[in-house]
Short mmCIF file of C-alpha atoms and ligand atoms in Angstrom, two decimals:
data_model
loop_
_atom_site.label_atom_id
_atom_site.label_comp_id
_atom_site.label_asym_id
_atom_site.label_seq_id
_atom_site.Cartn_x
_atom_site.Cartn_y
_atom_site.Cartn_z
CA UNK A 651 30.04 -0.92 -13.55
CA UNK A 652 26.58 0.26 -13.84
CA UNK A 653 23.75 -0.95 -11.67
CA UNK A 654 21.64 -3.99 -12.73
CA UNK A 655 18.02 -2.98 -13.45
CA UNK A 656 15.19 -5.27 -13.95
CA UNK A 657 15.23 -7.20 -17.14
CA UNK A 658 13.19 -5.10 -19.32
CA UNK A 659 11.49 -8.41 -20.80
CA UNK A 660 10.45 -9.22 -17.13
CA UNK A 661 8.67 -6.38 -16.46
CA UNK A 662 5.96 -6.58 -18.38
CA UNK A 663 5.77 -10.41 -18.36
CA UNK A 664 5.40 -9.86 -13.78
CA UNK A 665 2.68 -7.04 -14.58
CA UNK A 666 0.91 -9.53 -16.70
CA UNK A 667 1.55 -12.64 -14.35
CA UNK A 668 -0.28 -10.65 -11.28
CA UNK A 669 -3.75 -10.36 -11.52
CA UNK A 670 -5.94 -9.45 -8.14
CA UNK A 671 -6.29 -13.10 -6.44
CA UNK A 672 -9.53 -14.47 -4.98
CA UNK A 673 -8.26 -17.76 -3.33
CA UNK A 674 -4.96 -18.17 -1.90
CA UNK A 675 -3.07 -21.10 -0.94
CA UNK A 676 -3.01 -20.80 2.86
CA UNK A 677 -0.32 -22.97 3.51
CA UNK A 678 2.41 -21.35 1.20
CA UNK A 679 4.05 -18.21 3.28
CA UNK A 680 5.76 -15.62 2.18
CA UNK A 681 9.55 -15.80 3.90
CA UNK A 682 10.63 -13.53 6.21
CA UNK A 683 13.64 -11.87 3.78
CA UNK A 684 11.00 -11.74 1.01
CA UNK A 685 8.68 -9.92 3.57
CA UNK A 686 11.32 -7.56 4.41
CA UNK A 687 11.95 -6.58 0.58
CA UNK A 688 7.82 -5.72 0.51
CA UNK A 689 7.77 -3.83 3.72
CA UNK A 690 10.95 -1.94 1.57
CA UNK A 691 8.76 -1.46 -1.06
CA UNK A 692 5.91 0.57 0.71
CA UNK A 693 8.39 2.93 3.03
CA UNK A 694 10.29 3.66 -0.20
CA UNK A 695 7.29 5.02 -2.02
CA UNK A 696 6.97 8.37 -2.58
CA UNK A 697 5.00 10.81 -0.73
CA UNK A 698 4.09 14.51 -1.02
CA UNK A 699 6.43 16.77 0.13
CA UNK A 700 7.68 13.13 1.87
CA UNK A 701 5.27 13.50 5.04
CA UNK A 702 4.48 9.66 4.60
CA UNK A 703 1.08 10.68 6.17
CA UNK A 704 0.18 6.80 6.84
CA UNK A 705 0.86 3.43 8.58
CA UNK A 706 1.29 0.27 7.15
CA UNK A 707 -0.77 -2.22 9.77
CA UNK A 708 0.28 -5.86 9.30
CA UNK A 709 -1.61 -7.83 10.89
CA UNK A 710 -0.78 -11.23 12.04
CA UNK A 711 -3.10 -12.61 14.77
CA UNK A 712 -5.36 -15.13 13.09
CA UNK A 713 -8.22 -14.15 15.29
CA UNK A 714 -8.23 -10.58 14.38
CA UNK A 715 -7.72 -11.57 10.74
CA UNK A 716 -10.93 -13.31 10.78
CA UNK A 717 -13.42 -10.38 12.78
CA UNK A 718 -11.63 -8.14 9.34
CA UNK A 719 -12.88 -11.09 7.55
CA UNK A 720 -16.19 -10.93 8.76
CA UNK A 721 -16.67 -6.98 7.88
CA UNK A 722 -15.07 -7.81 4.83
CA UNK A 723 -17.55 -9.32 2.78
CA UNK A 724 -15.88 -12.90 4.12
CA UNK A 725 -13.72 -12.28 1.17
CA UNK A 726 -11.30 -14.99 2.58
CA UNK A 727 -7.86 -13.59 0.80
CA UNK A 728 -8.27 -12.07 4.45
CA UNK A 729 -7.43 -15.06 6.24
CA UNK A 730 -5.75 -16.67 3.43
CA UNK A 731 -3.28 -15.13 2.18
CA UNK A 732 0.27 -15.03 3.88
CA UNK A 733 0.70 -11.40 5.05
CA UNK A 734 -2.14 -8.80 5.48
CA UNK A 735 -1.86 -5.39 4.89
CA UNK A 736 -3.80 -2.54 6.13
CA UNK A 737 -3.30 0.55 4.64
CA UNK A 738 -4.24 3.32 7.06
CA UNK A 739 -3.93 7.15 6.55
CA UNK A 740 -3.40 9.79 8.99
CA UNK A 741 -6.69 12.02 9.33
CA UNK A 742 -4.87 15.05 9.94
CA UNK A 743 -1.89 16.67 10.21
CA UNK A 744 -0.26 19.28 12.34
CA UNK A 745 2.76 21.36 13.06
CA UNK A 746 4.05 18.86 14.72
CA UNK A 747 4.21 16.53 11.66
CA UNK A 748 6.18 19.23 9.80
CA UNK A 749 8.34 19.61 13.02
CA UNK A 750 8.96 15.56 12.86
CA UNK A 751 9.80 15.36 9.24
CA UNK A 752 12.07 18.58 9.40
CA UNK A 753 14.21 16.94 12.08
CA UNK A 754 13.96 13.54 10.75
CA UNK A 755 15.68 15.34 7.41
CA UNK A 756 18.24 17.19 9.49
CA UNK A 757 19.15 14.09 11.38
CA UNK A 758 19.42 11.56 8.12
CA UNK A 759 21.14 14.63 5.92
CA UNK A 760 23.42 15.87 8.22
CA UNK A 761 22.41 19.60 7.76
CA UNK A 762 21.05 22.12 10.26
CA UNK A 763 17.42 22.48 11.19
CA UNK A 764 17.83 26.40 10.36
CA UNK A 765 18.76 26.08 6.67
CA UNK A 766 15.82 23.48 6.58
CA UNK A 767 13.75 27.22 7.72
CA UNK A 768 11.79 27.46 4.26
CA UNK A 769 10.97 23.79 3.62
CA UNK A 770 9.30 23.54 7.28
CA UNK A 771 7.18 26.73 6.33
CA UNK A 772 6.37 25.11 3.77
CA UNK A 773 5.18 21.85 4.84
CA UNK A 774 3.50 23.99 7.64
CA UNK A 775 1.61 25.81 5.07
CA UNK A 776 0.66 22.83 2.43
CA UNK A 777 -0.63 20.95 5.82
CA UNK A 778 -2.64 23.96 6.88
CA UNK A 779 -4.19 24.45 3.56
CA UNK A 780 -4.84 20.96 3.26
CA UNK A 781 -6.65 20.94 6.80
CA UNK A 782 -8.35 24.62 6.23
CA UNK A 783 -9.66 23.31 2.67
CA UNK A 784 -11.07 20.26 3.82
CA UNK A 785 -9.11 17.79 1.78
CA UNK A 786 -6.13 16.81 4.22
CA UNK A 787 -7.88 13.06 4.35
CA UNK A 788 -8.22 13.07 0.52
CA UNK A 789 -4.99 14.34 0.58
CA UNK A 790 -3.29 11.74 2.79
CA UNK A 791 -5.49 8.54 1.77
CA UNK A 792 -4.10 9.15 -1.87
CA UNK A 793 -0.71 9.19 -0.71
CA UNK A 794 -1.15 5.41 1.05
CA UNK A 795 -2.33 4.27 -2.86
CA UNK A 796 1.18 5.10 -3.54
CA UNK A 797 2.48 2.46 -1.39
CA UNK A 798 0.03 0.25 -2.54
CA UNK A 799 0.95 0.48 -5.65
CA UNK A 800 4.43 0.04 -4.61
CA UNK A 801 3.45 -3.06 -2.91
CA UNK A 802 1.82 -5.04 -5.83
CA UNK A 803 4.39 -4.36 -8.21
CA UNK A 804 7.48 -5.08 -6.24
CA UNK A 805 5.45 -8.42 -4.97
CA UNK A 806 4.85 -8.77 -8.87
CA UNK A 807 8.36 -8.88 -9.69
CA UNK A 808 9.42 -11.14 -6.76
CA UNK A 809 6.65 -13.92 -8.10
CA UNK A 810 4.60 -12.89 -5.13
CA UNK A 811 0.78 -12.33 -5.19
CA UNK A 812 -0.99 -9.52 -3.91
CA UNK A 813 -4.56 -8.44 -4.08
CA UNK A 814 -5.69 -4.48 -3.36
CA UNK A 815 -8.89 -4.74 -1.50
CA UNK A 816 -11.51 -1.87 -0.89
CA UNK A 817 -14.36 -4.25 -0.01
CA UNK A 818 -14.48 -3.79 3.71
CA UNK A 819 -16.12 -1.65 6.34
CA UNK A 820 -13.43 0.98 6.87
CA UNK A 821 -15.51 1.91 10.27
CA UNK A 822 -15.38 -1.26 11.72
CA UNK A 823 -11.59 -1.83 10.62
CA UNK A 824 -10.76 0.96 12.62
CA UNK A 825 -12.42 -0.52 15.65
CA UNK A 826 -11.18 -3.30 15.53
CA UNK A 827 -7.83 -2.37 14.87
CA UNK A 828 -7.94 0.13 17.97
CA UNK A 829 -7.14 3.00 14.90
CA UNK A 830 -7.52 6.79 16.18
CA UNK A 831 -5.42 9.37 14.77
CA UNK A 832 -5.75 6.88 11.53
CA UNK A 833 -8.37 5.37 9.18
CA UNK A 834 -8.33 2.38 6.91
CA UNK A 835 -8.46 2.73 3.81
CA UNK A 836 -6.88 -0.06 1.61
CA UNK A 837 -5.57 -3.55 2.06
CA UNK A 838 -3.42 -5.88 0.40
CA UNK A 839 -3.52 -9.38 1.05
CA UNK A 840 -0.10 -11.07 0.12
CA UNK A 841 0.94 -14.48 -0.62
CA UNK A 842 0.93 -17.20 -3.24
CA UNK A 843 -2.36 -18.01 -5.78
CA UNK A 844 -4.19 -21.37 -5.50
CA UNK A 845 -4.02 -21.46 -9.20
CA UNK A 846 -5.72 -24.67 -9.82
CA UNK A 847 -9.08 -23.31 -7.61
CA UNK A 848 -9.34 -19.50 -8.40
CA UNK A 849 -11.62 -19.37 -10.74
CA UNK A 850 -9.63 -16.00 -11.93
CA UNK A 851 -6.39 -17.79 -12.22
CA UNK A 852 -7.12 -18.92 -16.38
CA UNK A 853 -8.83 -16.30 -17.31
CA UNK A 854 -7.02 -13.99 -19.76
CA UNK A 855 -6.20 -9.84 -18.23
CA UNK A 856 -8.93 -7.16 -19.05
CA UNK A 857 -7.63 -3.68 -19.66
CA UNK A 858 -9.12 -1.14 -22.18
CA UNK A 859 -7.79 0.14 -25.07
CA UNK A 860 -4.35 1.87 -24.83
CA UNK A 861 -5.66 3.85 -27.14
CA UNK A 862 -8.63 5.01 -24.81
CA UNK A 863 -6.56 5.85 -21.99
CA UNK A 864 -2.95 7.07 -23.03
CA UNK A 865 -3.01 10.40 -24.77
CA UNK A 866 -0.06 11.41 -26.93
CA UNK A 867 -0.48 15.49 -27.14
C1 FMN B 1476 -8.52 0.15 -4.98
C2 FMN B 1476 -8.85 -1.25 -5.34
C3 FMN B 1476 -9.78 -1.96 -4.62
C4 FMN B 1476 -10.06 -3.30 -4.91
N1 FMN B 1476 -10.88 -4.02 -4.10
C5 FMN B 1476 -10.97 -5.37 -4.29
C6 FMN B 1476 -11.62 -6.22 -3.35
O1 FMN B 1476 -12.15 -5.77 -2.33
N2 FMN B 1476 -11.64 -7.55 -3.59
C7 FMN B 1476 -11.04 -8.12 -4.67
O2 FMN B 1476 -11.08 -9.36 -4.82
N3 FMN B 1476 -10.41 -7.34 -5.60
C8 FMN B 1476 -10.35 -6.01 -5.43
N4 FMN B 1476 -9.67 -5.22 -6.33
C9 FMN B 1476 -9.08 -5.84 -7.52
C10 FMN B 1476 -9.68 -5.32 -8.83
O3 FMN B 1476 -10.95 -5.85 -9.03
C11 FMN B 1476 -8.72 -5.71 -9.96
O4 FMN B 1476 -7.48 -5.11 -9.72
C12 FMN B 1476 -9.23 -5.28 -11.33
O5 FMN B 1476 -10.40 -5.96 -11.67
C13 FMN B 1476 -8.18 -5.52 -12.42
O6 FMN B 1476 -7.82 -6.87 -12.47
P1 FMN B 1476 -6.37 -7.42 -12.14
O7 FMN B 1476 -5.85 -6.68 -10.95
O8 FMN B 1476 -6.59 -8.87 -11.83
O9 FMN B 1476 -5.52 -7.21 -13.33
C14 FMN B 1476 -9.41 -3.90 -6.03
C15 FMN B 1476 -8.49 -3.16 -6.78
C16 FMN B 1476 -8.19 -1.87 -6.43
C17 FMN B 1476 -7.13 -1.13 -7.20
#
């Protein structure tokens, strides 16, 4: 017996279902079992060289919810929406991170940390480069979109809404969020559309022309 996959039919019917949400219904919560499938979803994604070179802040207290709110353009899918996600990436990385992923490998795979030699160089190396060129936050906050990305779709296929948000003062989210050795730099806000009062709930999906943006060579 194979696995089951997705319904093919579904797939493209969730994608078209989810659109970003503006106004959530703030007294429908996501469940805790469905929560645990999403939090799945973003540690599952993949990652360069699989460094994972981010945290995934969810952040329950109300109170702090609403100072996020208030550097975040009082967009209120903040407050609203059942689960909030911040999406934080790690502003550099070290030896140490190699050291940490090359025992984290030995220890889930069985194998010896000596025949893992060449992969640790090379994480070493890619992190050094990344840090020498300048780039290791470009590097790292791309690698949290992943996840992101994750996160919508998966919540997409469940029948759950989820809304990627940019429109916030990363600065102040890391204040307030106590964040050192990591910066904000996306959040999703997760829960369930109030689809009679968004005014984005009718309206039909926007995307350009396939032709415009898939290239057959
Ligand atoms: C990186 C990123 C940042 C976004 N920031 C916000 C935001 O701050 N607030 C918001 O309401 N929507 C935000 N959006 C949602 C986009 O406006 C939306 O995805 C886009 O218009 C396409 O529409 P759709 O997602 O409804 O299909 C963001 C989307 C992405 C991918």
């Amino acid at each position: 017996m194979g696995r089951e996959f997705v319904e093919k039919e579904k797939i493209v019917e969730s994608l078209n279902w989810r659109y970003a949400v503006k106004l959530y219904d703030a007294s429908r919560k996501v469940s805790e079992a469905d929560w645990k499938l999403l939090e799945d979803a973003m540690l599952l994604a993949p990652s360069s060289m699989g460094i994972q070179p981010y945290k995934f802040i969810v952040v329950k207290d109300p109170e702090t919810r609403e100072r996020l709110k208030s550097v975040s353009y009082g967009q209120t899918q903040i407050t609203d929406a059942s689960h909030l996600v911040v999406f934080a990436y790690k502003k550099t990385l070290t030896d140490t991170d190699a050291e940490k992923l090359i025992d984290r490998i030995a220890g889930v795979r069985g194998t010896s940390r000596e025949s893992l030699a060449d992969l640790e160089a090379s994480i070493r190396s890619a992190a050094k480069k990344a840090v020498d060129g300048g780039y290791v936050e470009t590097w790292n906050s791309r690698q949290a979109y992943i996840a992101l990305g994750f996160l919508i779709e998966t919540a997409a296929m469940m029948g759950i809404d989820a809304t990627p948000m940019e429109g916030f003062d990363a600065e102040r989210y890391n204040e307030i969020l106590g964040l050192d050795d990591h910066a904000a730099v996306a959040v999703a806000a997760v829960g369930y559309r109030d689809a009679e009062n968004d005014w984005l709930a009718p309206l039909p999906k926007v995307r350009k022309d396939p032709a415009d943006l898939i290239v057959h060579v």
